[in-house]
Short mmCIF file of C-alpha atoms in Angstrom, two decimals:
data_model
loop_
_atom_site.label_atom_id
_atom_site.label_comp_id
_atom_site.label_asym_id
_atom_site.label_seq_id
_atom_site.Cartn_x
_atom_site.Cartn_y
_atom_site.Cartn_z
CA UNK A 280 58.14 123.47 105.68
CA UNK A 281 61.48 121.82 105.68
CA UNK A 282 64.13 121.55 103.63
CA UNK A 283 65.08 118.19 102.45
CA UNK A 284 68.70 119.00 100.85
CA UNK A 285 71.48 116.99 102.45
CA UNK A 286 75.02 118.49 102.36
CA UNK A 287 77.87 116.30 100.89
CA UNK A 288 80.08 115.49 104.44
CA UNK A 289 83.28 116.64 101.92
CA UNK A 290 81.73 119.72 101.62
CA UNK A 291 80.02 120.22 104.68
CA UNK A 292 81.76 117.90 107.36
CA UNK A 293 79.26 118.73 110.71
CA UNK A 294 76.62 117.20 112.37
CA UNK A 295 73.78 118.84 112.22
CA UNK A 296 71.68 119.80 114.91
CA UNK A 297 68.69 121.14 116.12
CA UNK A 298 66.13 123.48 118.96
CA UNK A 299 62.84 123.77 118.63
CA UNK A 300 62.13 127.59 119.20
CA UNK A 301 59.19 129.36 119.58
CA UNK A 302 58.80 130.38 116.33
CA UNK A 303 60.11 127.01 114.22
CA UNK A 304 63.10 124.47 114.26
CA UNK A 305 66.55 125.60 114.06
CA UNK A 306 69.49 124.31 112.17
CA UNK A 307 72.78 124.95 113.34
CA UNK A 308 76.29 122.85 113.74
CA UNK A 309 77.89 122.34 117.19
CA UNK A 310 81.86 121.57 116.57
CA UNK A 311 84.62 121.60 118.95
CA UNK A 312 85.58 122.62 121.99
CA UNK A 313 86.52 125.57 124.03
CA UNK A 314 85.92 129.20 124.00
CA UNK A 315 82.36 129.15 122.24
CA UNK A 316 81.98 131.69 119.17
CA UNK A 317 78.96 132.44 117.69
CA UNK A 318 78.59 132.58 113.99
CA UNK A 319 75.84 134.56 112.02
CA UNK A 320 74.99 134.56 108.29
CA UNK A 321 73.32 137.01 106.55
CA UNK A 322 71.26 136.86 103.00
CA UNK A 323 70.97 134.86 100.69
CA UNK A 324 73.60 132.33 102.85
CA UNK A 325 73.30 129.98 105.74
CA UNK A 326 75.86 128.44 107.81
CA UNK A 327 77.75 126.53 104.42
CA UNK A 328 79.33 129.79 104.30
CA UNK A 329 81.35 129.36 107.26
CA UNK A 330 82.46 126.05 107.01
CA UNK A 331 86.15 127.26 106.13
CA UNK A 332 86.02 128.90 109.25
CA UNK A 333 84.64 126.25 111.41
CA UNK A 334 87.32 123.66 110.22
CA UNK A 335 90.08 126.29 110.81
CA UNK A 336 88.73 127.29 114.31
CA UNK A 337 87.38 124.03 115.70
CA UNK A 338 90.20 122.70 117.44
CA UNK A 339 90.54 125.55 119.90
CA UNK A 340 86.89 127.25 119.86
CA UNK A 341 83.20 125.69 120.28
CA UNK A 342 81.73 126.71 116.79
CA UNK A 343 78.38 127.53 116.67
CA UNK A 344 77.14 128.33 113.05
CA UNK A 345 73.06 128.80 112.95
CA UNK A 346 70.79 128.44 110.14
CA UNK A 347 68.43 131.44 110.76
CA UNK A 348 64.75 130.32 110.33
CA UNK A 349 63.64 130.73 106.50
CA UNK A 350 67.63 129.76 105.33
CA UNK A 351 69.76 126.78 105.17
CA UNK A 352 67.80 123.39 106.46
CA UNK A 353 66.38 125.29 109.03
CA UNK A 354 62.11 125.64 108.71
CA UNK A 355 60.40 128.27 106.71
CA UNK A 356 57.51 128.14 109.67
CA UNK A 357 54.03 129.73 108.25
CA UNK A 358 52.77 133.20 110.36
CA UNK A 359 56.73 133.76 110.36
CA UNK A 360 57.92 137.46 109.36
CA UNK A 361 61.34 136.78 108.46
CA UNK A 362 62.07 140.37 109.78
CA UNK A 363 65.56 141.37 111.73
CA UNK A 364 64.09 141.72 115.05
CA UNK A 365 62.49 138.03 114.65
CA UNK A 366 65.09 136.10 113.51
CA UNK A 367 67.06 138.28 116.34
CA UNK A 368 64.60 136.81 118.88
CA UNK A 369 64.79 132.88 117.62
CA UNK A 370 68.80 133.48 117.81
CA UNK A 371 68.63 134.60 121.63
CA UNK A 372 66.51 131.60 122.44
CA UNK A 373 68.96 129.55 121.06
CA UNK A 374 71.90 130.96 122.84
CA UNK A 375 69.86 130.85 126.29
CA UNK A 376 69.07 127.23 125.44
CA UNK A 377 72.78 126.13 124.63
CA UNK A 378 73.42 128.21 127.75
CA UNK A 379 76.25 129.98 126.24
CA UNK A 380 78.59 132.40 129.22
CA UNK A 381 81.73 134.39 127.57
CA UNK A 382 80.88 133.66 124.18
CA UNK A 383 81.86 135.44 120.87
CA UNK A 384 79.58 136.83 118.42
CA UNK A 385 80.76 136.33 114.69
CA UNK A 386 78.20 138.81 112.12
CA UNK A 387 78.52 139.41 108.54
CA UNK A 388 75.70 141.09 106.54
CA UNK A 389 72.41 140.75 107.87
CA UNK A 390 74.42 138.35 110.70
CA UNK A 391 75.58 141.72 112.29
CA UNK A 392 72.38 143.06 113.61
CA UNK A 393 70.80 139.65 114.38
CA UNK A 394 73.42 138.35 116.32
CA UNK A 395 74.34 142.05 117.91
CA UNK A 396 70.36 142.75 118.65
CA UNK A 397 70.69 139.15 120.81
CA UNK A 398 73.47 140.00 122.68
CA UNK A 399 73.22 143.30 123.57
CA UNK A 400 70.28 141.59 125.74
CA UNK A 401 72.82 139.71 126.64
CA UNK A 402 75.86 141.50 127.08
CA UNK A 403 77.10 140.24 130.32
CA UNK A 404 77.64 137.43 128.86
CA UNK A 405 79.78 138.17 125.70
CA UNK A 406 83.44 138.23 126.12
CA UNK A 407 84.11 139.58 122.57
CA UNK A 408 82.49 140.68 118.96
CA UNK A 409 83.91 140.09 115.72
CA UNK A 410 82.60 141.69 112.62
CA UNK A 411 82.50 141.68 109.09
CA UNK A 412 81.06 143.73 106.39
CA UNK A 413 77.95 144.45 107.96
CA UNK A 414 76.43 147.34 109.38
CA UNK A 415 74.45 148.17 113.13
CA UNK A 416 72.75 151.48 112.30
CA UNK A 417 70.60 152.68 109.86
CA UNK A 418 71.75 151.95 105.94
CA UNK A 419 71.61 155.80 104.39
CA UNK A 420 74.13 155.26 101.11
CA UNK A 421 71.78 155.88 98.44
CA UNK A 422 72.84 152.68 96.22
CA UNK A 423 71.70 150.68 99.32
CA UNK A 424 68.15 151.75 99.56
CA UNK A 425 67.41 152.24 96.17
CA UNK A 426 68.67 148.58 95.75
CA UNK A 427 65.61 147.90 98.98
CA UNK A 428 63.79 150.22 96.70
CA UNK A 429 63.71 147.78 93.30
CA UNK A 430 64.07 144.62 95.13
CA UNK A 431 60.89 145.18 97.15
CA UNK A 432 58.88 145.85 93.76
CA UNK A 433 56.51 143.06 92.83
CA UNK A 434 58.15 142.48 89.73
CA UNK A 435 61.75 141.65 91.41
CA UNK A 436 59.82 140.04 94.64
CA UNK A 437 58.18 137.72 92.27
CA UNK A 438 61.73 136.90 90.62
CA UNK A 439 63.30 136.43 93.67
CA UNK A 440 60.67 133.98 94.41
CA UNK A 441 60.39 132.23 91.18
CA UNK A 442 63.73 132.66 90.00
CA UNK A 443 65.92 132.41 93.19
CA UNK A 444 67.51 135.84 92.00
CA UNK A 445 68.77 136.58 95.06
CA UNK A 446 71.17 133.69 94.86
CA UNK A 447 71.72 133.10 91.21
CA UNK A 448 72.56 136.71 90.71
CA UNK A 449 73.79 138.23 93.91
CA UNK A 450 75.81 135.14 95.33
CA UNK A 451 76.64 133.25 92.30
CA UNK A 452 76.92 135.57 89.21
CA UNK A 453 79.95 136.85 87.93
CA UNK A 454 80.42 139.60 90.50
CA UNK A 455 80.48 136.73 93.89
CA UNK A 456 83.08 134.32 95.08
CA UNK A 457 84.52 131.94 93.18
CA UNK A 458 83.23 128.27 93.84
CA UNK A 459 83.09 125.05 92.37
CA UNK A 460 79.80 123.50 91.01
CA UNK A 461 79.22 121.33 93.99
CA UNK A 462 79.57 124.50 96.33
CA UNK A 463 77.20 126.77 94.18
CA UNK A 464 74.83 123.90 94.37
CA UNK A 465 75.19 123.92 98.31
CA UNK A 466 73.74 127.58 98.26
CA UNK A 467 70.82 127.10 95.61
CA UNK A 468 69.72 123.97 96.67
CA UNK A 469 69.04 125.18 100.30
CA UNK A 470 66.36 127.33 98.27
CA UNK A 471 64.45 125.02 96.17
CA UNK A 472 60.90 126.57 96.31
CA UNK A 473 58.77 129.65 96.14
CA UNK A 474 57.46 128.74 99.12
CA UNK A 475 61.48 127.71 100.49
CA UNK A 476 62.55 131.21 99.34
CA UNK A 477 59.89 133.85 101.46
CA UNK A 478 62.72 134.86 103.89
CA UNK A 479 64.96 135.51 101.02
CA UNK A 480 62.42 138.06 99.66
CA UNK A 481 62.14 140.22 103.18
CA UNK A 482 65.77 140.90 103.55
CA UNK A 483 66.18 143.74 100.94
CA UNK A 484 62.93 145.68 102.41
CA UNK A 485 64.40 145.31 105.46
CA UNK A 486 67.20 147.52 104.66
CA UNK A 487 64.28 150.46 105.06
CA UNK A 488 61.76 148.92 107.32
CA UNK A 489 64.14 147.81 110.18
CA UNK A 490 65.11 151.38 110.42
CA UNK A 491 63.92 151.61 113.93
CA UNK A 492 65.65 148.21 115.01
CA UNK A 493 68.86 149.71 113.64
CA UNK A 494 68.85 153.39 115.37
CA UNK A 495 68.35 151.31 118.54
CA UNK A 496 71.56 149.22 117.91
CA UNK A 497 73.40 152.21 116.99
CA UNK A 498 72.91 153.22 120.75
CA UNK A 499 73.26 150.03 122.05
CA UNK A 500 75.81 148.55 120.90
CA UNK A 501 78.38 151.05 121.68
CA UNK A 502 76.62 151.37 125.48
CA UNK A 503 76.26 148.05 126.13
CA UNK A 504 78.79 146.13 124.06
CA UNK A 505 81.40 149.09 122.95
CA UNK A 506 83.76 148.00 126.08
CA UNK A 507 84.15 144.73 125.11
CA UNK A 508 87.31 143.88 122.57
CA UNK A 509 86.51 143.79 118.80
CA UNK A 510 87.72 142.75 115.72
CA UNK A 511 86.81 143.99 112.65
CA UNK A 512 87.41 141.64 109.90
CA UNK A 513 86.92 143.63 105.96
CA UNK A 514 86.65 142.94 102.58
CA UNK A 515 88.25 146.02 100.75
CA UNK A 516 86.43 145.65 97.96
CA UNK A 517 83.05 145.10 99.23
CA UNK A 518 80.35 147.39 97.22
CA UNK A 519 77.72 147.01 99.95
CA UNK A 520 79.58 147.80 103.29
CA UNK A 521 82.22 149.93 101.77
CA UNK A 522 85.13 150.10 104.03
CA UNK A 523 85.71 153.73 104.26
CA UNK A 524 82.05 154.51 105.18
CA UNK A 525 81.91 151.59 107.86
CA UNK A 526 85.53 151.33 109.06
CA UNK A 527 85.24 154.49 111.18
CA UNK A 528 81.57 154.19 112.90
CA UNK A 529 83.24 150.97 114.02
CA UNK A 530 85.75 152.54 115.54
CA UNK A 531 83.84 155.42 117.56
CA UNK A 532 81.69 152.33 118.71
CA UNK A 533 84.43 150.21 120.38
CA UNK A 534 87.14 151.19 122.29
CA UNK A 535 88.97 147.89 121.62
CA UNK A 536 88.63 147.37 118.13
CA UNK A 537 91.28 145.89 116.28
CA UNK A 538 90.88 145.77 112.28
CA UNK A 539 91.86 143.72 109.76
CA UNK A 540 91.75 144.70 106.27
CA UNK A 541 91.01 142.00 103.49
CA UNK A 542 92.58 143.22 100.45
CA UNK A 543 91.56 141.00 97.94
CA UNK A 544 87.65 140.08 99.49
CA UNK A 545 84.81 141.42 98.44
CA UNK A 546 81.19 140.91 100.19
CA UNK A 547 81.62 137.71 101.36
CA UNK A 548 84.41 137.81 103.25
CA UNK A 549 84.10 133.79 104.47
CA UNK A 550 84.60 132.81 101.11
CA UNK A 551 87.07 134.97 99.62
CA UNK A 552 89.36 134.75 102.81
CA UNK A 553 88.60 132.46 105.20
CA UNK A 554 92.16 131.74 106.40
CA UNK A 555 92.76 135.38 106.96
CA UNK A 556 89.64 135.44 109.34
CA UNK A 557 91.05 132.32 111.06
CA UNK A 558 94.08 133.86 111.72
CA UNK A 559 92.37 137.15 113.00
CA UNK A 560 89.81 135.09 115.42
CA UNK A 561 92.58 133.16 116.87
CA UNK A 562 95.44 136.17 117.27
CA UNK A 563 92.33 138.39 118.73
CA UNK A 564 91.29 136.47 121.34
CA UNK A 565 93.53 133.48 122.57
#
């Protein structure tokens, strides 16, 4: 199925575009010119939560910001698992297809292993990685999986289906970004459906079940991708990724890593500071 919603231009101001992959059709926004740079959302968000960041950057950088299949106006195909590893797969096709040589990679949440589990295949042709409260290896902190633990109950997998929890509570209740009506609209009407919402409900059992996809990244990222410069991008107040656990297994990964600590942000980082992360991009890699 596809999604129907059509974002306000004010809001949203891109054109939207599309590939055909293997596995369904791809949304994603081409803006630009320049170095090209990579963005990747994570859950419950699609590319809306980068448009800050694509306005700021545009001017000097090719944006890319992708839709991965199940969020945003991308398709929700049927047979699709909405696992890591898949939507990691759909996300190489589409940089192969754009043709993309000494790109970045932008990841934040479930961003950071899709996009890093498509270039590591790739790595010869990334010139840099930027990163923000995410994580590459496997997600021990026992808040984390017991939150997989609930979420992947029938009870909570039915309400995250029926009742868009994900969104309405996670993303905008009181502990998320601040945004205006329009923009909270932007994320929930993106999810209309139980039927809209199935890749929404695989994310938090993925935090277990892509265990194995995640000790593989945690050796090859820092072998194949650990050479190239980095930037770390962090909101200090994130619950989920919390700084002090994540900040150093960044830097034993990459040699190059420069960081950049975001006071005042909490999870999502694109929201709460997206002129900080302009700034960052643009001072990191010129």
């Amino acid at each position: 199925m596809m999604i129907d919603f059509v974002p306000d231009p004010g809001l949203y101001p891109f054109t939207s575009r599309w590939f055909d992959s293997s596995a369904g059709r791809v949304h994603y926004v081409d803006e630009g010119s320049g170095p090209p740079i990579v963005f990747c959302h994570g859950s419950p968000t699609w590319s809306f939560l980068y448009r800050h960041v694509v306005k700021g950057l545009r001017d000097r950088y090719r944006c890319i910001a992708v839709d991965h299949l199940g969020f945003g106006l991308s398709e929700r195909p049927a047979g699709f698992g909405y696992t890591i590893a898949e939507q990691a797969a759909v996300l190489g096709e589409l940089i192969d297809h754009l043709r993309l040589d000494g790109f970045l990679l932008m990841g934040q949440d479930w961003g950071g292993p899709i996009g890093l589990r498509a270039t590591t295949a790739r790595a010869d042709r990334v010139r840099g990685v930027v990163l923000g409260n995410t994580a590459f290896w496997p997600i021990e902190p026992p808040a984390n999986r017991a939150f997989s633990a609930i979420m992947s109950t029938r009870p909570m997998q039915r309400r995250i289906l029926e009742k868009n929890l994900l969104v309405e509570k996670l993303l905008l209740g009181r502990t998320g970004p601040a945004l205006t009506a329009a923009e909270a609209d932007h994320y929930r009407l993106v999810q209309p459906t139980k039927e809209a919402r199935r890749g929404l409900a695989v994310m938090p059992r993925e935090i277990r079940a892509a265990r194995p996809l995640l000790e593989e990244l945690a050796r090859e990222v820092p072998a194949r991708l650990g050479d190239k410069p980095a930037l770390a991008v962090w909101g200090m107040r994130d619950v989920v990724f919390r700084p002090e656990a994540c900040l150093p297994r960044l830097r034993s990964s990459f040699t190059e890593l420069s960081v950049v600590e975001l006071h005042r942000a909490k999870h999502f980082i694109q929201e709460d500071a997206p002129d900080r992360i302009v700034d960052a991009i643009a001072r990191r890699f010129p």
